[in-house]
JSON list of C-alpha atoms in Angstrom, two decimals:
[
{"chain": "C", "resi": 1, "resn": "MET", "atom": "CA", "xyz": [-72.72, -11.06, -124.20]},
{"chain": "C", "resi": 2, "resn": "PRO", "atom": "CA", "xyz": [-71.42, -8.47, -126.65]},
{"chain": "C", "resi": 3, "resn": "GLY", "atom": "CA", "xyz": [-68.28, -9.38, -128.56]},
{"chain": "C", "resi": 4, "resn": "TYR", "atom": "CA", "xyz": [-65.15, -7.77, -129.93]},
{"chain": "C", "resi": 5, "resn": "GLU", "atom": "CA", "xyz": [-64.75, -7.02, -133.62]},
{"chain": "C", "resi": 6, "resn": "ASN", "atom": "CA", "xyz": [-62.29, -5.36, -135.94]},
{"chain": "C", "resi": 7, "resn": "PRO", "atom": "CA", "xyz": [-63.35, -1.71, -136.44]},
{"chain": "C", "resi": 8, "resn": "TRP", "atom": "CA", "xyz": [-60.76, -1.03, -139.16]},
{"chain": "C", "resi": 9, "resn": "THR", "atom": "CA", "xyz": [-62.81, -2.21, -142.11]},
{"chain": "C", "resi": 10, "resn": "ILE", "atom": "CA", "xyz": [-62.87, -0.54, -145.52]},
{"chain": "C", "resi": 11, "resn": "PRO", "atom": "CA", "xyz": [-66.52, 0.64, -145.13]},
{"chain": "C", "resi": 12, "resn": "ASN", "atom": "CA", "xyz": [-65.67, 2.21, -141.76]},
{"chain": "C", "resi": 13, "resn": "MET", "atom": "CA", "xyz": [-62.66, 3.98, -143.28]},
{"chain": "C", "resi": 14, "resn": "LEU", "atom": "CA", "xyz": [-64.88, 5.28, -146.08]},
{"chain": "C", "resi": 15, "resn": "SER", "atom": "CA", "xyz": [-67.39, 6.56, -143.52]},
{"chain": "C", "resi": 16, "resn": "MET", "atom": "CA", "xyz": [-64.59, 8.34, -141.66]},
{"chain": "C", "resi": 17, "resn": "THR", "atom": "CA", "xyz": [-63.46, 9.87, -144.96]},
{"chain": "C", "resi": 18, "resn": "ARG", "atom": "CA", "xyz": [-66.98, 11.18, -145.49]},
{"chain": "C", "resi": 19, "resn": "ILE", "atom": "CA", "xyz": [-66.94, 12.75, -142.02]},
{"chain": "C", "resi": 20, "resn": "GLY", "atom": "CA", "xyz": [-63.59, 14.37, -142.85]},
{"chain": "C", "resi": 21, "resn": "LEU", "atom": "CA", "xyz": [-64.93, 15.80, -146.11]},
{"chain": "C", "resi": 22, "resn": "ALA", "atom": "CA", "xyz": [-67.90, 17.44, -144.37]},
{"chain": "C", "resi": 23, "resn": "PRO", "atom": "CA", "xyz": [-66.08, 20.51, -142.96]},
{"chain": "C", "resi": 24, "resn": "VAL", "atom": "CA", "xyz": [-64.19, 20.91, -146.24]},
{"chain": "C", "resi": 25, "resn": "LEU", "atom": "CA", "xyz": [-67.52, 21.11, -148.07]},
{"chain": "C", "resi": 26, "resn": "GLY", "atom": "CA", "xyz": [-68.88, 23.55, -145.50]},
{"chain": "C", "resi": 27, "resn": "TYR", "atom": "CA", "xyz": [-65.88, 25.83, -146.01]},
{"chain": "C", "resi": 28, "resn": "LEU", "atom": "CA", "xyz": [-66.16, 25.71, -149.81]},
{"chain": "C", "resi": 29, "resn": "ILE", "atom": "CA", "xyz": [-69.87, 26.58, -149.68]},
{"chain": "C", "resi": 30, "resn": "ILE", "atom": "CA", "xyz": [-69.37, 29.49, -147.30]},
{"chain": "C", "resi": 31, "resn": "GLU", "atom": "CA", "xyz": [-66.60, 30.77, -149.59]},
{"chain": "C", "resi": 32, "resn": "GLU", "atom": "CA", "xyz": [-69.07, 30.32, -152.52]},
{"chain": "C", "resi": 33, "resn": "ASP", "atom": "CA", "xyz": [-66.70, 28.05, -154.41]},
{"chain": "C", "resi": 34, "resn": "PHE", "atom": "CA", "xyz": [-69.60, 25.97, -155.69]},
{"chain": "C", "resi": 35, "resn": "ASN", "atom": "CA", "xyz": [-67.79, 24.34, -158.64]},
{"chain": "C", "resi": 36, "resn": "ILE", "atom": "CA", "xyz": [-65.20, 22.66, -156.41]},
{"chain": "C", "resi": 37, "resn": "ALA", "atom": "CA", "xyz": [-67.87, 21.96, -153.77]},
{"chain": "C", "resi": 38, "resn": "LEU", "atom": "CA", "xyz": [-69.84, 19.97, -156.36]},
{"chain": "C", "resi": 39, "resn": "GLY", "atom": "CA", "xyz": [-66.79, 17.82, -157.08]},
{"chain": "C", "resi": 40, "resn": "VAL", "atom": "CA", "xyz": [-66.06, 17.19, -153.39]},
{"chain": "C", "resi": 41, "resn": "PHE", "atom": "CA", "xyz": [-69.72, 16.37, -152.80]},
{"chain": "C", "resi": 42, "resn": "ALA", "atom": "CA", "xyz": [-69.59, 13.82, -155.62]},
{"chain": "C", "resi": 43, "resn": "LEU", "atom": "CA", "xyz": [-66.55, 12.24, -153.93]},
{"chain": "C", "resi": 44, "resn": "ALA", "atom": "CA", "xyz": [-68.41, 12.09, -150.61]},
{"chain": "C", "resi": 45, "resn": "GLY", "atom": "CA", "xyz": [-71.36, 10.47, -152.37]},
{"chain": "C", "resi": 46, "resn": "LEU", "atom": "CA", "xyz": [-69.03, 7.88, -153.90]},
{"chain": "C", "resi": 47, "resn": "THR", "atom": "CA", "xyz": [-67.72, 6.90, -150.46]},
{"chain": "C", "resi": 48, "resn": "ASP", "atom": "CA", "xyz": [-71.33, 6.42, -149.32]},
{"chain": "C", "resi": 49, "resn": "LEU", "atom": "CA", "xyz": [-72.13, 4.13, -152.25]},
{"chain": "C", "resi": 50, "resn": "LEU", "atom": "CA", "xyz": [-68.92, 2.13, -151.86]},
{"chain": "C", "resi": 51, "resn": "ASP", "atom": "CA", "xyz": [-69.14, 1.50, -148.12]},
{"chain": "C", "resi": 52, "resn": "GLY", "atom": "CA", "xyz": [-72.67, 0.13, -148.45]},
{"chain": "C", "resi": 53, "resn": "PHE", "atom": "CA", "xyz": [-71.76, -2.03, -151.45]},
{"chain": "C", "resi": 54, "resn": "ILE", "atom": "CA", "xyz": [-68.68, -3.50, -149.75]},
{"chain": "C", "resi": 55, "resn": "ALA", "atom": "CA", "xyz": [-70.47, -4.18, -146.46]},
{"chain": "C", "resi": 56, "resn": "ARG", "atom": "CA", "xyz": [-73.33, -5.97, -148.27]},
{"chain": "C", "resi": 57, "resn": "ASN", "atom": "CA", "xyz": [-71.10, -8.16, -150.43]},
{"chain": "C", "resi": 58, "resn": "TRP", "atom": "CA", "xyz": [-68.21, -9.06, -148.11]},
{"chain": "C", "resi": 59, "resn": "ALA", "atom": "CA", "xyz": [-69.21, -10.47, -144.74]},
{"chain": "C", "resi": 60, "resn": "SER", "atom": "CA", "xyz": [-65.76, -9.79, -143.26]},
{"chain": "C", "resi": 61, "resn": "GLN", "atom": "CA", "xyz": [-66.28, -6.07, -143.93]},
{"chain": "C", "resi": 62, "resn": "LYS", "atom": "CA", "xyz": [-69.63, -5.85, -142.12]},
{"chain": "C", "resi": 63, "resn": "SER", "atom": "CA", "xyz": [-69.55, -4.62, -138.53]},
{"chain": "C", "resi": 64, "resn": "ALA", "atom": "CA", "xyz": [-71.84, -3.39, -135.75]},
{"chain": "C", "resi": 65, "resn": "LEU", "atom": "CA", "xyz": [-69.75, -0.20, -135.61]},
{"chain": "C", "resi": 66, "resn": "GLY", "atom": "CA", "xyz": [-70.38, 0.32, -139.30]},
{"chain": "C", "resi": 67, "resn": "SER", "atom": "CA", "xyz": [-74.15, 0.04, -138.78]},
{"chain": "C", "resi": 68, "resn": "ALA", "atom": "CA", "xyz": [-73.89, 3.14, -136.59]},
{"chain": "C", "resi": 69, "resn": "LEU", "atom": "CA", "xyz": [-70.93, 4.90, -138.23]},
{"chain": "C", "resi": 70, "resn": "ASP", "atom": "CA", "xyz": [-72.42, 4.96, -141.75]},
{"chain": "C", "resi": 71, "resn": "PRO", "atom": "CA", "xyz": [-75.65, 6.79, -140.81]},
{"chain": "C", "resi": 72, "resn": "LEU", "atom": "CA", "xyz": [-73.69, 8.98, -138.37]},
{"chain": "C", "resi": 73, "resn": "ALA", "atom": "CA", "xyz": [-71.39, 10.04, -141.21]},
{"chain": "C", "resi": 74, "resn": "ASP", "atom": "CA", "xyz": [-74.46, 10.81, -143.33]},
{"chain": "C", "resi": 75, "resn": "LYS", "atom": "CA", "xyz": [-75.97, 12.92, -140.56]},
{"chain": "C", "resi": 76, "resn": "ILE", "atom": "CA", "xyz": [-72.76, 14.88, -139.95]},
{"chain": "C", "resi": 77, "resn": "LEU", "atom": "CA", "xyz": [-72.33, 15.49, -143.67]},
{"chain": "C", "resi": 78, "resn": "ILE", "atom": "CA", "xyz": [-75.97, 16.49, -144.19]},
{"chain": "C", "resi": 79, "resn": "SER", "atom": "CA", "xyz": [-76.02, 18.74, -141.11]},
{"chain": "C", "resi": 80, "resn": "ILE", "atom": "CA", "xyz": [-72.91, 20.68, -142.16]},
{"chain": "C", "resi": 81, "resn": "LEU", "atom": "CA", "xyz": [-74.14, 20.92, -145.74]},
{"chain": "C", "resi": 82, "resn": "TYR", "atom": "CA", "xyz": [-77.56, 22.22, -144.78]},
{"chain": "C", "resi": 83, "resn": "VAL", "atom": "CA", "xyz": [-76.17, 24.80, -142.34]},
{"chain": "C", "resi": 84, "resn": "SER", "atom": "CA", "xyz": [-73.67, 25.98, -144.97]},
{"chain": "C", "resi": 85, "resn": "LEU", "atom": "CA", "xyz": [-76.26, 26.11, -147.76]},
{"chain": "C", "resi": 86, "resn": "THR", "atom": "CA", "xyz": [-78.64, 28.01, -145.48]},
{"chain": "C", "resi": 87, "resn": "TYR", "atom": "CA", "xyz": [-75.84, 30.47, -144.73]},
{"chain": "C", "resi": 88, "resn": "ALA", "atom": "CA", "xyz": [-75.44, 30.88, -148.50]},
{"chain": "C", "resi": 89, "resn": "ASP", "atom": "CA", "xyz": [-79.22, 31.55, -148.83]},
{"chain": "C", "resi": 90, "resn": "LEU", "atom": "CA", "xyz": [-79.78, 28.43, -150.93]},
{"chain": "C", "resi": 91, "resn": "ILE", "atom": "CA", "xyz": [-81.94, 26.47, -148.44]},
{"chain": "C", "resi": 92, "resn": "PRO", "atom": "CA", "xyz": [-84.59, 28.01, -146.11]},
{"chain": "C", "resi": 93, "resn": "VAL", "atom": "CA", "xyz": [-83.88, 28.25, -142.38]},
{"chain": "C", "resi": 94, "resn": "PRO", "atom": "CA", "xyz": [-87.04, 26.34, -141.19]},
{"chain": "C", "resi": 95, "resn": "LEU", "atom": "CA", "xyz": [-86.12, 23.29, -143.29]},
{"chain": "C", "resi": 96, "resn": "THR", "atom": "CA", "xyz": [-82.57, 23.22, -141.96]},
{"chain": "C", "resi": 97, "resn": "TYR", "atom": "CA", "xyz": [-83.85, 23.59, -138.40]},
{"chain": "C", "resi": 98, "resn": "MET", "atom": "CA", "xyz": [-86.18, 20.61, -138.92]},
{"chain": "C", "resi": 99, "resn": "ILE", "atom": "CA", "xyz": [-83.40, 18.42, -140.32]},
{"chain": "C", "resi": 100, "resn": "ILE", "atom": "CA", "xyz": [-80.84, 19.34, -137.65]},
{"chain": "C", "resi": 101, "resn": "SER", "atom": "CA", "xyz": [-83.39, 18.81, -134.84]},
{"chain": "C", "resi": 102, "resn": "ARG", "atom": "CA", "xyz": [-84.24, 15.32, -136.12]},
{"chain": "C", "resi": 103, "resn": "ASP", "atom": "CA", "xyz": [-80.58, 14.36, -136.49]},
{"chain": "C", "resi": 104, "resn": "VAL", "atom": "CA", "xyz": [-79.64, 15.62, -133.02]},
{"chain": "C", "resi": 105, "resn": "MET", "atom": "CA", "xyz": [-82.43, 13.50, -131.52]},
{"chain": "C", "resi": 106, "resn": "LEU", "atom": "CA", "xyz": [-81.32, 10.41, -133.47]},
{"chain": "C", "resi": 107, "resn": "ILE", "atom": "CA", "xyz": [-77.67, 10.85, -132.51]},
{"chain": "C", "resi": 108, "resn": "ALA", "atom": "CA", "xyz": [-78.70, 11.24, -128.85]},
{"chain": "C", "resi": 109, "resn": "ALA", "atom": "CA", "xyz": [-80.73, 8.03, -129.18]},
{"chain": "C", "resi": 110, "resn": "VAL", "atom": "CA", "xyz": [-77.69, 6.18, -130.56]},
{"chain": "C", "resi": 111, "resn": "PHE", "atom": "CA", "xyz": [-75.58, 7.24, -127.56]},
{"chain": "C", "resi": 112, "resn": "TYR", "atom": "CA", "xyz": [-78.39, 6.16, -125.23]},
{"chain": "C", "resi": 113, "resn": "VAL", "atom": "CA", "xyz": [-78.68, 2.75, -126.91]},
{"chain": "C", "resi": 114, "resn": "ARG", "atom": "CA", "xyz": [-74.91, 2.32, -126.59]},
{"chain": "C", "resi": 115, "resn": "TYR", "atom": "CA", "xyz": [-75.14, 3.05, -122.86]},
{"chain": "C", "resi": 116, "resn": "ARG", "atom": "CA", "xyz": [-78.14, 0.77, -122.27]},
{"chain": "C", "resi": 117, "resn": "THR", "atom": "CA", "xyz": [-76.64, -2.21, -124.14]},
{"chain": "C", "resi": 118, "resn": "LEU", "atom": "CA", "xyz": [-73.27, -2.11, -122.35]},
{"chain": "C", "resi": 119, "resn": "PRO", "atom": "CA", "xyz": [-73.00, -4.84, -119.71]},
{"chain": "C", "resi": 120, "resn": "THR", "atom": "CA", "xyz": [-72.13, -3.77, -116.18]},
{"chain": "C", "resi": 121, "resn": "PRO", "atom": "CA", "xyz": [-69.83, -2.43, -114.98]},
{"chain": "C", "resi": 122, "resn": "ARG", "atom": "CA", "xyz": [-70.22, 0.38, -117.51]},
{"chain": "C", "resi": 123, "resn": "THR", "atom": "CA", "xyz": [-66.98, 2.32, -117.97]},
{"chain": "C", "resi": 124, "resn": "LEU", "atom": "CA", "xyz": [-65.91, 5.16, -120.27]},
{"chain": "C", "resi": 125, "resn": "ALA", "atom": "CA", "xyz": [-63.15, 2.97, -121.71]},
{"chain": "C", "resi": 126, "resn": "LYS", "atom": "CA", "xyz": [-65.69, 0.28, -122.60]},
{"chain": "C", "resi": 127, "resn": "TYR", "atom": "CA", "xyz": [-68.24, 2.82, -123.87]},
{"chain": "C", "resi": 128, "resn": "PHE", "atom": "CA", "xyz": [-65.84, 4.44, -126.33]},
{"chain": "C", "resi": 129, "resn": "ASN", "atom": "CA", "xyz": [-64.05, 1.24, -127.38]},
{"chain": "C", "resi": 130, "resn": "PRO", "atom": "CA", "xyz": [-64.94, 0.77, -131.09]},
{"chain": "C", "resi": 131, "resn": "CYS", "atom": "CA", "xyz": [-63.92, -2.89, -130.91]},
{"chain": "C", "resi": 132, "resn": "TYR", "atom": "CA", "xyz": [-66.59, -3.64, -128.31]},
{"chain": "C", "resi": 133, "resn": "ALA", "atom": "CA", "xyz": [-69.81, -4.24, -130.23]},
{"chain": "C", "resi": 134, "resn": "THR", "atom": "CA", "xyz": [-73.10, -4.21, -128.31]},
{"chain": "C", "resi": 135, "resn": "ALA", "atom": "CA", "xyz": [-75.83, -3.38, -130.83]},
{"chain": "C", "resi": 136, "resn": "ARG", "atom": "CA", "xyz": [-76.51, -3.18, -134.55]},
{"chain": "C", "resi": 137, "resn": "LEU", "atom": "CA", "xyz": [-78.76, -0.44, -135.91]},
{"chain": "C", "resi": 138, "resn": "LYS", "atom": "CA", "xyz": [-81.32, -1.08, -138.66]},
{"chain": "C", "resi": 139, "resn": "PRO", "atom": "CA", "xyz": [-82.59, 2.10, -140.36]},
{"chain": "C", "resi": 140, "resn": "THR", "atom": "CA", "xyz": [-86.21, 2.19, -141.48]},
{"chain": "C", "resi": 141, "resn": "PHE", "atom": "CA", "xyz": [-87.12, 2.22, -145.17]},
{"chain": "C", "resi": 142, "resn": "ILE", "atom": "CA", "xyz": [-88.48, 5.76, -145.05]},
{"chain": "C", "resi": 143, "resn": "SER", "atom": "CA", "xyz": [-85.25, 6.86, -143.33]},
{"chain": "C", "resi": 144, "resn": "LYS", "atom": "CA", "xyz": [-83.25, 5.55, -146.30]},
{"chain": "C", "resi": 145, "resn": "VAL", "atom": "CA", "xyz": [-85.61, 7.37, -148.67]},
{"chain": "C", "resi": 146, "resn": "ASN", "atom": "CA", "xyz": [-85.26, 10.53, -146.59]},
{"chain": "C", "resi": 147, "resn": "THR", "atom": "CA", "xyz": [-81.46, 10.43, -146.75]},
{"chain": "C", "resi": 148, "resn": "ALA", "atom": "CA", "xyz": [-81.63, 10.07, -150.54]},
{"chain": "C", "resi": 149, "resn": "VAL", "atom": "CA", "xyz": [-84.08, 13.00, -150.85]},
{"chain": "C", "resi": 150, "resn": "GLN", "atom": "CA", "xyz": [-81.97, 15.19, -148.57]},
{"chain": "C", "resi": 151, "resn": "LEU", "atom": "CA", "xyz": [-78.84, 14.47, -150.62]},
{"chain": "C", "resi": 152, "resn": "ILE", "atom": "CA", "xyz": [-80.71, 15.15, -153.88]},
{"chain": "C", "resi": 153, "resn": "LEU", "atom": "CA", "xyz": [-81.72, 18.56, -152.50]},
{"chain": "C", "resi": 154, "resn": "VAL", "atom": "CA", "xyz": [-78.10, 19.24, -151.51]},
{"chain": "C", "resi": 155, "resn": "ALA", "atom": "CA", "xyz": [-76.87, 18.36, -155.01]},
{"chain": "C", "resi": 156, "resn": "ALA", "atom": "CA", "xyz": [-79.57, 20.48, -156.63]},
{"chain": "C", "resi": 157, "resn": "SER", "atom": "CA", "xyz": [-78.83, 23.43, -154.31]},
{"chain": "C", "resi": 158, "resn": "LEU", "atom": "CA", "xyz": [-75.08, 23.20, -154.90]},
{"chain": "C", "resi": 159, "resn": "ALA", "atom": "CA", "xyz": [-75.65, 23.18, -158.65]},
{"chain": "C", "resi": 160, "resn": "ALA", "atom": "CA", "xyz": [-78.18, 26.04, -158.56]},
{"chain": "C", "resi": 161, "resn": "PRO", "atom": "CA", "xyz": [-75.69, 28.94, -158.52]},
{"chain": "C", "resi": 162, "resn": "VAL", "atom": "CA", "xyz": [-73.46, 27.16, -161.03]},
{"chain": "C", "resi": 163, "resn": "PHE", "atom": "CA", "xyz": [-76.27, 26.69, -163.57]},
{"chain": "C", "resi": 164, "resn": "ASN", "atom": "CA", "xyz": [-78.31, 29.76, -162.56]},
{"chain": "C", "resi": 165, "resn": "TYR", "atom": "CA", "xyz": [-81.59, 28.25, -161.35]},
{"chain": "C", "resi": 166, "resn": "ALA", "atom": "CA", "xyz": [-81.54, 29.29, -157.66]},
{"chain": "C", "resi": 167, "resn": "ASP", "atom": "CA", "xyz": [-85.08, 30.75, -157.93]},
{"chain": "C", "resi": 168, "resn": "SER", "atom": "CA", "xyz": [-86.60, 27.71, -159.64]},
{"chain": "C", "resi": 169, "resn": "ILE", "atom": "CA", "xyz": [-90.04, 26.54, -158.52]},
{"chain": "C", "resi": 170, "resn": "TYR", "atom": "CA", "xyz": [-88.71, 22.97, -158.76]},
{"chain": "C", "resi": 171, "resn": "LEU", "atom": "CA", "xyz": [-86.24, 23.67, -155.96]},
{"chain": "C", "resi": 172, "resn": "GLN", "atom": "CA", "xyz": [-89.10, 24.93, -153.79]},
{"chain": "C", "resi": 173, "resn": "ILE", "atom": "CA", "xyz": [-91.07, 21.75, -154.53]},
{"chain": "C", "resi": 174, "resn": "LEU", "atom": "CA", "xyz": [-88.01, 19.76, -153.49]},
{"chain": "C", "resi": 175, "resn": "TRP", "atom": "CA", "xyz": [-87.91, 21.73, -150.22]},
{"chain": "C", "resi": 176, "resn": "CYS", "atom": "CA", "xyz": [-91.47, 20.56, -149.49]},
{"chain": "C", "resi": 177, "resn": "CYS", "atom": "CA", "xyz": [-90.68, 16.94, -150.39]},
{"chain": "C", "resi": 178, "resn": "THR", "atom": "CA", "xyz": [-87.64, 17.01, -148.10]},
{"chain": "C", "resi": 179, "resn": "ALA", "atom": "CA", "xyz": [-89.66, 18.44, -145.21]},
{"chain": "C", "resi": 180, "resn": "PHE", "atom": "CA", "xyz": [-92.25, 15.66, -145.67]},
{"chain": "C", "resi": 181, "resn": "THR", "atom": "CA", "xyz": [-89.73, 12.79, -145.76]},
{"chain": "C", "resi": 182, "resn": "THR", "atom": "CA", "xyz": [-87.84, 14.25, -142.78]},
{"chain": "C", "resi": 183, "resn": "ALA", "atom": "CA", "xyz": [-91.02, 14.36, -140.68]},
{"chain": "C", "resi": 184, "resn": "ALA", "atom": "CA", "xyz": [-92.05, 10.87, -141.86]},
{"chain": "C", "resi": 185, "resn": "SER", "atom": "CA", "xyz": [-88.61, 9.48, -141.02]},
{"chain": "C", "resi": 186, "resn": "ALA", "atom": "CA", "xyz": [-88.67, 10.97, -137.53]},
{"chain": "C", "resi": 187, "resn": "TYR", "atom": "CA", "xyz": [-92.11, 9.44, -136.93]},
{"chain": "C", "resi": 188, "resn": "SER", "atom": "CA", "xyz": [-90.97, 6.02, -138.23]},
{"chain": "C", "resi": 189, "resn": "TYR", "atom": "CA", "xyz": [-88.23, 5.86, -135.58]},
{"chain": "C", "resi": 190, "resn": "TYR", "atom": "CA", "xyz": [-90.71, 6.92, -132.91]},
{"chain": "C", "resi": 191, "resn": "HIS", "atom": "CA", "xyz": [-93.25, 4.33, -134.11]},
{"chain": "C", "resi": 192, "resn": "TYR", "atom": "CA", "xyz": [-90.91, 1.33, -134.58]},
{"chain": "C", "resi": 193, "resn": "GLY", "atom": "CA", "xyz": [-88.55, 2.17, -131.72]},
{"chain": "C", "resi": 194, "resn": "ARG", "atom": "CA", "xyz": [-86.85, -1.00, -130.49]},
{"chain": "C", "resi": 195, "resn": "LYS", "atom": "CA", "xyz": [-87.34, -2.80, -133.81]},
{"chain": "C", "resi": 196, "resn": "THR", "atom": "CA", "xyz": [-84.57, -0.61, -135.27]},
{"chain": "C", "resi": 197, "resn": "VAL", "atom": "CA", "xyz": [-82.02, -1.91, -132.72]},
{"chain": "C", "resi": 198, "resn": "GLN", "atom": "CA", "xyz": [-80.59, -5.44, -132.64]},
{"chain": "C", "resi": 199, "resn": "VAL", "atom": "CA", "xyz": [-78.71, -6.23, -129.42]},
{"chain": "C", "resi": 200, "resn": "ILE", "atom": "CA", "xyz": [-75.66, -8.42, -130.08]},
{"chain": "C", "resi": 201, "resn": "LYS", "atom": "CA", "xyz": [-75.45, -11.59, -128.00]},
{"chain": "C", "resi": 202, "resn": "ASP", "atom": "CA", "xyz": [-72.93, -14.40, -128.12]}
]
């Protein structure tokens, strides 16, 4: 049977902070305040590094909720950043569409897994209770690589108008690399399927 756990861990708080910073970054990009946006993005990146480090090194800070919340925070942050950067004409529309489509499908899969792993009777209160852990998610290796590549492209795109290299061929190469890792990551989840989900049992 699934068990109860404390959702108020430091990594989970850091992931929530990252989610909160996402709309702030989107606003700054749309307003073309790229210097401040770079600083806020660096702060968001720091929360990502810290939550993973803490969860790996302190067992009491590791949680099933965190295994879903951390990648969810990444997807929300990346989605808002890519939409905003596309609005600012710094990232092409087809690439953003590919990334958003993949993330929407993965988020839908997470909600489905949550539903399927809940014991009966399934209730809304139980479904949305963060203390009630039912499954732990295990991202694929290529998915981790893809997240890193996507964030590198975001950093490079944010810096482009600041350092005047928005038309660089190297940015266009990075677009192609990001498209490749995004497609490969989507396929890895399709291929490995259930191996990326660990159902929690007492």
